[in-house]
Every structure is written in C-alpha cells, then in structure tokens.
Tab-separated table of C-alpha atoms and ligand atoms in Angstrom:
chain	number	residue	atom	x	y	z
F	28	MET	CA	36.865	-79.839	-22.552
F	29	SER	CA	39.892	-82.033	-23.249
F	30	GLY	CA	41.389	-81.528	-26.765
F	31	GLY	CA	38.952	-78.573	-27.514
F	32	THR	CA	36.393	-78.204	-30.196
F	33	GLY	CA	39.020	-76.553	-32.455
F	34	ASP	CA	37.896	-73.004	-32.170
F	35	ARG	CA	41.042	-71.854	-30.211
F	36	PRO	CA	44.463	-71.487	-31.595
F	37	GLY	CA	46.268	-74.693	-31.967
F	38	LEU	CA	48.684	-76.034	-29.511
F	39	VAL	CA	50.920	-77.705	-32.094
F	40	SER	CA	51.423	-76.349	-35.567
F	41	ALA	CA	51.885	-78.890	-38.390
F	42	VAL	CA	54.922	-77.065	-39.686
F	43	GLY	CA	56.363	-77.273	-36.143
F	44	LEU	CA	55.807	-81.037	-36.249
F	45	GLY	CA	58.216	-81.028	-39.264
F	46	LEU	CA	55.563	-83.127	-40.913
F	47	VAL	CA	54.569	-80.522	-43.676
F	48	GLY	CA	56.755	-77.984	-45.518
F	49	PRO	CA	56.691	-74.367	-44.391
F	50	GLY	CA	54.842	-73.271	-47.605
F	51	GLY	CA	51.574	-74.506	-46.051
F	52	PRO	CA	49.227	-77.329	-46.911
F	53	ALA	CA	50.119	-79.954	-49.355
F	54	PRO	CA	49.375	-79.568	-52.954
F	55	ALA	CA	45.909	-80.930	-54.073
F	56	GLU	CA	47.593	-83.924	-55.629
F	57	ALA	CA	49.566	-85.318	-52.748
F	58	ALA	CA	52.469	-87.862	-53.370
F	59	ARG	CA	51.812	-91.435	-52.562
F	60	ARG	CA	53.778	-92.809	-49.581
F	61	GLY	CA	54.800	-96.230	-48.547
F	62	HIS	CA	53.530	-98.072	-45.419
F	63	ALA	CA	56.836	-97.455	-43.483
F	64	GLU	CA	56.550	-93.671	-43.937
F	65	LEU	CA	52.884	-93.559	-43.107
F	66	ARG	CA	53.478	-95.481	-39.858
F	67	ALA	CA	56.107	-93.024	-38.994
F	68	LEU	CA	53.945	-89.963	-39.689
F	69	ALA	CA	51.083	-91.570	-37.720
F	70	GLU	CA	53.417	-92.421	-34.665
F	71	GLU	CA	55.040	-88.831	-34.551
F	72	ALA	CA	51.737	-87.075	-35.041
F	73	GLY	CA	50.084	-89.389	-32.451
F	74	ARG	CA	52.529	-88.227	-29.953
F	75	GLU	CA	52.606	-84.497	-30.976
F	76	LEU	CA	49.131	-83.977	-31.519
F	77	ALA	CA	47.722	-86.078	-28.508
F	78	ASP	CA	46.243	-83.024	-26.826
F	79	ALA	CA	45.754	-80.736	-29.892
F	80	PRO	CA	42.484	-79.227	-30.542
F	81	ALA	CA	40.252	-81.091	-33.061
F	82	LEU	CA	40.707	-78.327	-35.788
F	83	GLU	CA	44.508	-78.735	-35.603
F	84	ILE	CA	44.300	-82.404	-35.918
F	85	ALA	CA	42.217	-81.936	-39.052
F	86	ARG	CA	44.530	-79.229	-40.379
F	87	TRP	CA	47.566	-81.482	-40.105
F	88	ALA	CA	45.789	-84.280	-41.770
F	89	ALA	CA	44.561	-82.237	-44.746
F	90	GLY	CA	47.841	-80.583	-44.933
F	91	THR	CA	50.069	-83.695	-45.017
F	92	PHE	CA	47.924	-85.782	-47.146
F	93	GLY	CA	46.180	-83.512	-49.407
F	94	ASP	CA	43.756	-85.293	-51.630
F	95	ARG	CA	44.846	-88.550	-50.336
F	96	PHE	CA	42.917	-87.977	-47.078
F	97	CYS	CA	39.268	-88.345	-46.691
F	98	VAL	CA	36.553	-88.372	-44.003
F	99	THR	CA	34.231	-91.140	-43.097
F	100	SER	CA	30.869	-90.361	-41.626
F	101	SER	CA	27.939	-92.373	-40.500
F	102	MET	CA	25.736	-89.466	-40.843
F	103	ALA	CA	24.646	-89.420	-37.204
F	104	ASP	CA	25.603	-85.902	-37.750
F	105	GLY	CA	27.666	-83.629	-39.916
F	106	VAL	CA	30.141	-82.422	-37.193
F	107	LEU	CA	33.413	-84.062	-38.560
F	108	ALA	CA	32.461	-83.262	-42.085
F	109	HIS	CA	31.929	-79.679	-41.123
F	110	LEU	CA	35.047	-79.470	-38.952
F	111	VAL	CA	37.394	-80.849	-41.727
F	112	SER	CA	35.681	-78.729	-44.406
F	113	ARG	CA	36.837	-75.711	-42.692
F	114	VAL	CA	40.479	-76.499	-43.248
F	115	ALA	CA	39.987	-78.734	-46.410
F	116	PRO	CA	36.987	-77.408	-48.368
F	117	GLY	CA	35.954	-79.990	-51.083
F	118	VAL	CA	37.166	-82.892	-48.963
F	119	ASP	CA	35.774	-86.345	-49.808
F	120	VAL	CA	33.275	-87.689	-47.331
F	121	VAL	CA	32.771	-91.292	-47.500
F	122	PHE	CA	29.285	-92.784	-46.538
F	123	LEU	CA	28.757	-96.405	-46.383
F	124	ASP	CA	25.315	-96.740	-47.918
F	125	THR	CA	24.387	-100.321	-46.619
F	126	GLY	CA	20.829	-100.205	-48.004
F	127	LEU	CA	19.566	-100.742	-44.389
F	128	HIS	CA	19.828	-97.119	-43.178
F	129	PHE	CA	17.058	-95.264	-41.333
F	130	PRO	CA	15.425	-92.555	-43.761
F	131	GLU	CA	16.678	-89.994	-41.230
F	132	THR	CA	20.219	-90.966	-41.691
F	133	LEU	CA	19.838	-90.589	-45.587
F	134	ARG	CA	18.352	-87.250	-45.029
F	135	VAL	CA	21.414	-86.165	-42.995
F	136	ARG	CA	23.610	-87.505	-45.842
F	137	ASP	CA	21.827	-85.377	-48.528
F	138	GLU	CA	21.757	-82.227	-46.165
F	139	VAL	CA	25.506	-82.644	-45.491
F	140	ALA	CA	25.962	-82.789	-49.413
F	141	ARG	CA	23.658	-79.856	-50.047
F	142	THR	CA	24.884	-77.510	-47.283
F	143	LEU	CA	28.561	-78.135	-46.827
F	144	PRO	CA	31.616	-77.609	-48.970
F	145	VAL	CA	32.334	-81.283	-49.136
F	146	ASN	CA	32.161	-84.229	-51.754
F	147	VAL	CA	29.995	-86.909	-50.370
F	148	ARG	CA	30.640	-90.220	-51.727
F	149	SER	CA	28.025	-92.845	-50.928
F	150	ILE	CA	29.605	-96.346	-51.274
F	151	ARG	CA	27.160	-99.306	-51.825
F	152	PRO	CA	27.973	-102.847	-51.012
F	153	ARG	CA	28.539	-105.285	-54.126
F	154	LEU	CA	25.164	-106.946	-53.395
F	155	THR	CA	21.723	-105.381	-53.064
F	156	VAL	CA	19.918	-106.429	-49.949
F	157	GLY	CA	17.764	-108.661	-52.128
F	158	GLN	CA	20.643	-110.231	-53.707
F	159	GLN	CA	22.328	-110.927	-50.386
F	160	ASP	CA	19.137	-112.484	-49.046
F	161	GLY	CA	19.108	-114.750	-52.171
F	162	GLN	CA	22.650	-115.852	-51.636
F	163	TYR	CA	22.890	-115.908	-47.727
F	164	GLY	CA	19.183	-116.227	-46.620
F	165	PRO	CA	16.959	-113.438	-45.505
F	166	ARG	CA	17.893	-111.347	-42.283
F	167	LEU	CA	21.615	-112.143	-42.335
F	168	PHE	CA	21.982	-109.454	-39.804
F	169	ASN	CA	19.949	-111.604	-37.233
F	170	LYS	CA	21.984	-114.850	-37.859
F	171	ALA	CA	25.586	-113.758	-38.621
F	172	PRO	CA	25.926	-109.954	-38.147
F	173	ASP	CA	29.759	-110.145	-38.508
F	174	ASP	CA	29.092	-111.639	-42.088
F	175	CYS	CA	26.402	-109.087	-42.751
F	176	CYS	CA	28.753	-106.349	-41.710
F	177	GLY	CA	31.441	-107.718	-43.738
F	178	LEU	CA	29.498	-107.551	-46.868
F	179	ARG	CA	27.743	-104.337	-46.236
F	180	LYS	CA	30.387	-102.238	-44.413
F	181	VAL	CA	33.785	-103.638	-44.241
F	182	GLU	CA	34.492	-104.709	-47.719
F	183	PRO	CA	32.931	-101.390	-49.133
F	184	LEU	CA	35.062	-99.426	-46.874
F	185	GLU	CA	38.144	-101.223	-48.077
F	186	ARG	CA	37.114	-100.389	-51.568
F	187	ALA	CA	36.245	-96.861	-50.782
F	188	LEU	CA	39.600	-96.072	-49.069
F	189	ALA	CA	41.755	-97.595	-51.891
F	190	GLY	CA	42.630	-94.203	-53.144
F	191	TYR	CA	43.671	-92.568	-49.806
F	192	ASP	CA	46.662	-92.709	-47.436
F	193	ALA	CA	44.603	-91.354	-44.491
F	194	TRP	CA	41.170	-91.285	-43.353
F	195	ALA	CA	39.297	-89.531	-40.491
F	196	ALA	CA	36.596	-90.965	-38.321
F	197	GLY	CA	34.366	-89.386	-35.512
F	198	LEU	CA	35.249	-91.970	-32.880
F	199	ARG	CA	35.060	-90.547	-29.362
F	200	ARG	CA	36.355	-91.944	-26.095
F	201	ASP	CA	33.093	-91.304	-24.176
F	202	GLU	CA	30.998	-93.346	-26.568
F	203	SER	CA	31.721	-96.773	-25.085
F	204	PRO	CA	34.427	-98.734	-23.033
F	205	THR	CA	35.626	-100.232	-26.270
F	206	ARG	CA	36.494	-96.666	-27.608
F	207	ALA	CA	38.116	-95.329	-24.254
F	208	ASN	CA	41.544	-95.482	-25.531
F	209	THR	CA	41.051	-94.044	-28.892
F	210	ALA	CA	44.074	-92.135	-30.140
F	211	VAL	CA	43.827	-89.061	-32.161
F	212	VAL	CA	46.248	-90.433	-34.812
F	213	THR	CA	47.184	-93.831	-35.326
F	214	PHE	CA	48.419	-96.310	-38.009
F	215	ASP	CA	45.789	-98.482	-39.305
F	216	ALA	CA	48.038	-101.505	-39.928
F	217	ARG	CA	45.230	-103.821	-41.396
F	218	ARG	CA	44.699	-101.309	-44.161
F	219	GLY	CA	48.195	-99.647	-44.284
F	220	LYS	CA	46.732	-96.306	-43.786
F	221	VAL	CA	46.897	-93.403	-41.231
F	222	LYS	CA	43.702	-93.077	-39.235
F	223	VAL	CA	42.849	-89.783	-37.772
F	224	ASN	CA	40.276	-89.294	-35.002
F	225	PRO	CA	40.045	-85.528	-34.543
F	226	ILE	CA	37.294	-85.508	-31.957
F	227	ALA	CA	38.433	-88.514	-29.903
F	228	ALA	CA	38.510	-86.184	-26.789
F	229	TRP	CA	35.368	-84.629	-27.192
F	230	ARG	CA	32.464	-85.340	-24.936
F	231	GLN	CA	28.786	-85.292	-25.915
F	232	ALA	CA	28.498	-81.781	-24.605
F	233	ASP	CA	31.224	-80.724	-26.966
F	234	VAL	CA	29.460	-82.171	-29.808
F	235	ASP	CA	26.270	-80.503	-28.802
F	236	ALA	CA	28.008	-77.132	-28.522
F	237	TYR	CA	29.540	-77.441	-31.772
F	238	VAL	CA	26.236	-78.314	-33.508
F	239	ALA	CA	24.551	-75.351	-31.909
F	240	ARG	CA	27.340	-72.946	-32.773
F	241	TRP	CA	27.684	-74.050	-36.471
F	242	ASN	CA	23.985	-75.265	-37.086
F	243	VAL	CA	25.406	-78.499	-38.274
F	244	PRO	CA	23.011	-81.174	-39.601
F	245	VAL	CA	21.989	-83.702	-36.901
F	246	ASN	CA	20.121	-86.870	-37.287
F	247	GLU	CA	16.630	-86.638	-36.042
F	248	LEU	CA	16.860	-89.956	-34.262
F	249	LEU	CA	19.332	-88.601	-31.818
F	250	ARG	CA	16.589	-86.454	-30.450
F	251	GLN	CA	14.230	-89.525	-30.186
F	252	GLY	CA	16.400	-91.509	-27.712
F	253	TYR	CA	18.955	-93.243	-30.034
F	254	GLY	CA	22.455	-92.609	-28.538
F	255	SER	CA	24.162	-94.137	-31.653
F	256	ILE	CA	22.939	-94.740	-35.309
F	257	GLY	CA	23.631	-97.586	-37.537
F	258	CYS	CA	21.536	-99.853	-39.831
F	259	TRP	CA	17.843	-100.046	-38.631
F	260	PRO	CA	17.924	-103.875	-37.986
F	261	CYS	CA	20.696	-103.369	-35.495
F	262	THR	CA	19.953	-100.250	-33.754
F	263	ARG	CA	17.560	-99.626	-30.822
F	264	ARG	CA	16.989	-96.755	-28.504
F	265	THR	CA	19.312	-96.508	-25.592
F	266	LYS	CA	18.026	-96.626	-22.015
F	267	ALA	CA	18.887	-94.057	-19.292
F	268	GLY	CA	22.439	-94.625	-17.868
F	269	GLU	CA	23.499	-96.680	-20.815
F	270	ASP	CA	26.524	-95.969	-22.996
F	271	PRO	CA	25.622	-94.288	-26.284
F	272	ARG	CA	26.492	-97.399	-28.164
F	273	ALA	CA	24.536	-99.836	-26.071
F	274	GLY	CA	21.728	-99.756	-28.559
F	275	ARG	CA	23.905	-101.266	-31.264
F	276	TRP	CA	23.624	-104.952	-31.897
F	277	ALA	CA	21.909	-105.159	-28.524
F	278	MET	CA	20.896	-108.873	-28.928
F	279	PHE	CA	24.561	-109.892	-29.522
F	280	GLU	CA	27.955	-109.463	-27.884
F	281	LYS	CA	29.071	-107.590	-30.976
F	282	THR	CA	29.924	-103.997	-30.266
F	283	GLU	CA	31.712	-102.919	-33.398
F	284	CYS	CA	30.965	-103.430	-37.112
F	285	GLY	CA	34.690	-104.210	-37.875
F	286	LEU	CA	35.399	-100.844	-39.544
F	287	HIS	CA	37.479	-99.665	-36.514
F	288	GLY	CA	39.036	-102.827	-35.139
Q	311	LIG	FE1	24.112	-105.655	-41.453
Q	311	LIG	FE2	23.442	-104.839	-38.986
Q	311	LIG	FE3	25.965	-104.662	-39.809
Q	311	LIG	FE4	24.104	-103.225	-41.026
Q	311	LIG	S1	24.737	-102.980	-38.900
Q	311	LIG	S2	25.733	-104.287	-41.980
Q	311	LIG	S3	22.318	-104.529	-41.021
Q	311	LIG	S4	24.800	-106.459	-39.275
C-alpha cells in the first residue's frame, strides 16, 4: 500500500518539516498568507510528504492552515471527510450541490453531516436548473458540458474556496490516466491556494479497507456498478476493465469537470 491509509505512525512530522511551530497545530484562526508563501509551503511539503501516510498529510494541512483549510467532497463516500476529521474535528467539508445529483449522493452528504464531526457546507450554483434552462436552453450538459460545469461546479467552487488558503480533495492516481501523476501537495496557481490530495497514493483496495474499518458512509451507487459518481446526466455505470472514471461524460472527450485542472 503506497502512502498508507494513515493508520501507522507518520514518516514525516509537520514540526520536522519546519512548517508549523513546536507548540502543535495552528490556532483555529490561522493567519492569512500571500501567494508566494503558500507556493513555498506547497513545494516544500510536496517534497517532504510525497511518501507520507494520508493521515500525516492531513495533519500537516490542518496544523498549518487551521480554519483556512477545508475538505471538498463529491460524496461518493465519506472517506476523506472522516480521515481529516480525525486530526481536525469540526473541519469544513465543501459539497457542490449542483442540483443534478443522484438522490443516493445527497443521502451520503446528509449522513456525513449527521455522523461525522465535520461542518458540511452545501454550495449551490447562482442559477437553479430551471433558471439555467431558461437562459441557456434545456439540457446544457448535453450541448456544452464545459459551460454547464462552469456554471454549476467551477464558479461555485471558486466562491466556496474564497475564505481558505488550502483545500483537500480525494483525487487518487489509480482513478484514471489523467490523475496518474497527482501530487499529495501542490500549489493551485489558478486559485492561488495550496491543494492537498492526502489519498493520492491509495488504490481502491485501500479505500475499501478504510471504509470497512471505520464504517464510513458510502454511496450506494458504487455497489451498483458505478466506478465514479457525478451529476446524473453525465454519469453511467462502468464496464468490466474500464477505469473508474470512464463512466463520466462518456459521450464526450471530456474527462474532468474543471475543478482539478
Ligand atoms: Fe452539468 Fe454534467 Fe457538469 Fe453536472 S457534470 S455540472 S450536469 S455538465
């Protein structure tokens, strides 16, 4: 298991990195940092934490950024929210509520909010689906999915992240060729923030083991043949041998929604 599920002692301590003080995690109200400092932090941590266990990576992020750090989740499962809540109880978990999610996904969102020590923030697009239909025509996702994702995911994420210096996502290298080089800590130059991918090195078996050990909420659709779950118009079941994300925007060349590019 490369990187580990975070249940063994960490390889690298945040204090050892020189990135947080010896007194422990940052105070709840973390200081604001400029882009140059954030970039330097990301580059140093990216090197030092490259092979660290997931929990150690999450601990570094929570300790370094305090309340200016959040988790994002698609609610395919509650793994990342659970993992980070172990080192940062009360952490904000951002969920992009596009208005086009499967009911199963909303159930995971609600279960995560109810059962984990986290603060789930559901962020909605500026336009309802009906308003979008009125302005851009119905089923924009079929005609121009990049525009639809821009309106319903990308802009809401920019808005949601405005108050943070760092955000965590559940990207994994084994999900698709486009994610094969995902770093555990990087500088998101487009947004001027540190991006943390604590479980980048995990494989599906690691996720399954974590879910079983901690009884973490999981989207029922994963048991019904969906390898990856997004909005219902753009998600289909995956076939045997396909990458987990092959069922996303399967009718288009599109492979990412623009959140992680
Ligand atoms: Fe629109 Fe599909 Fe993107 Fe959801 S995944 S925002 S429905 S294009």
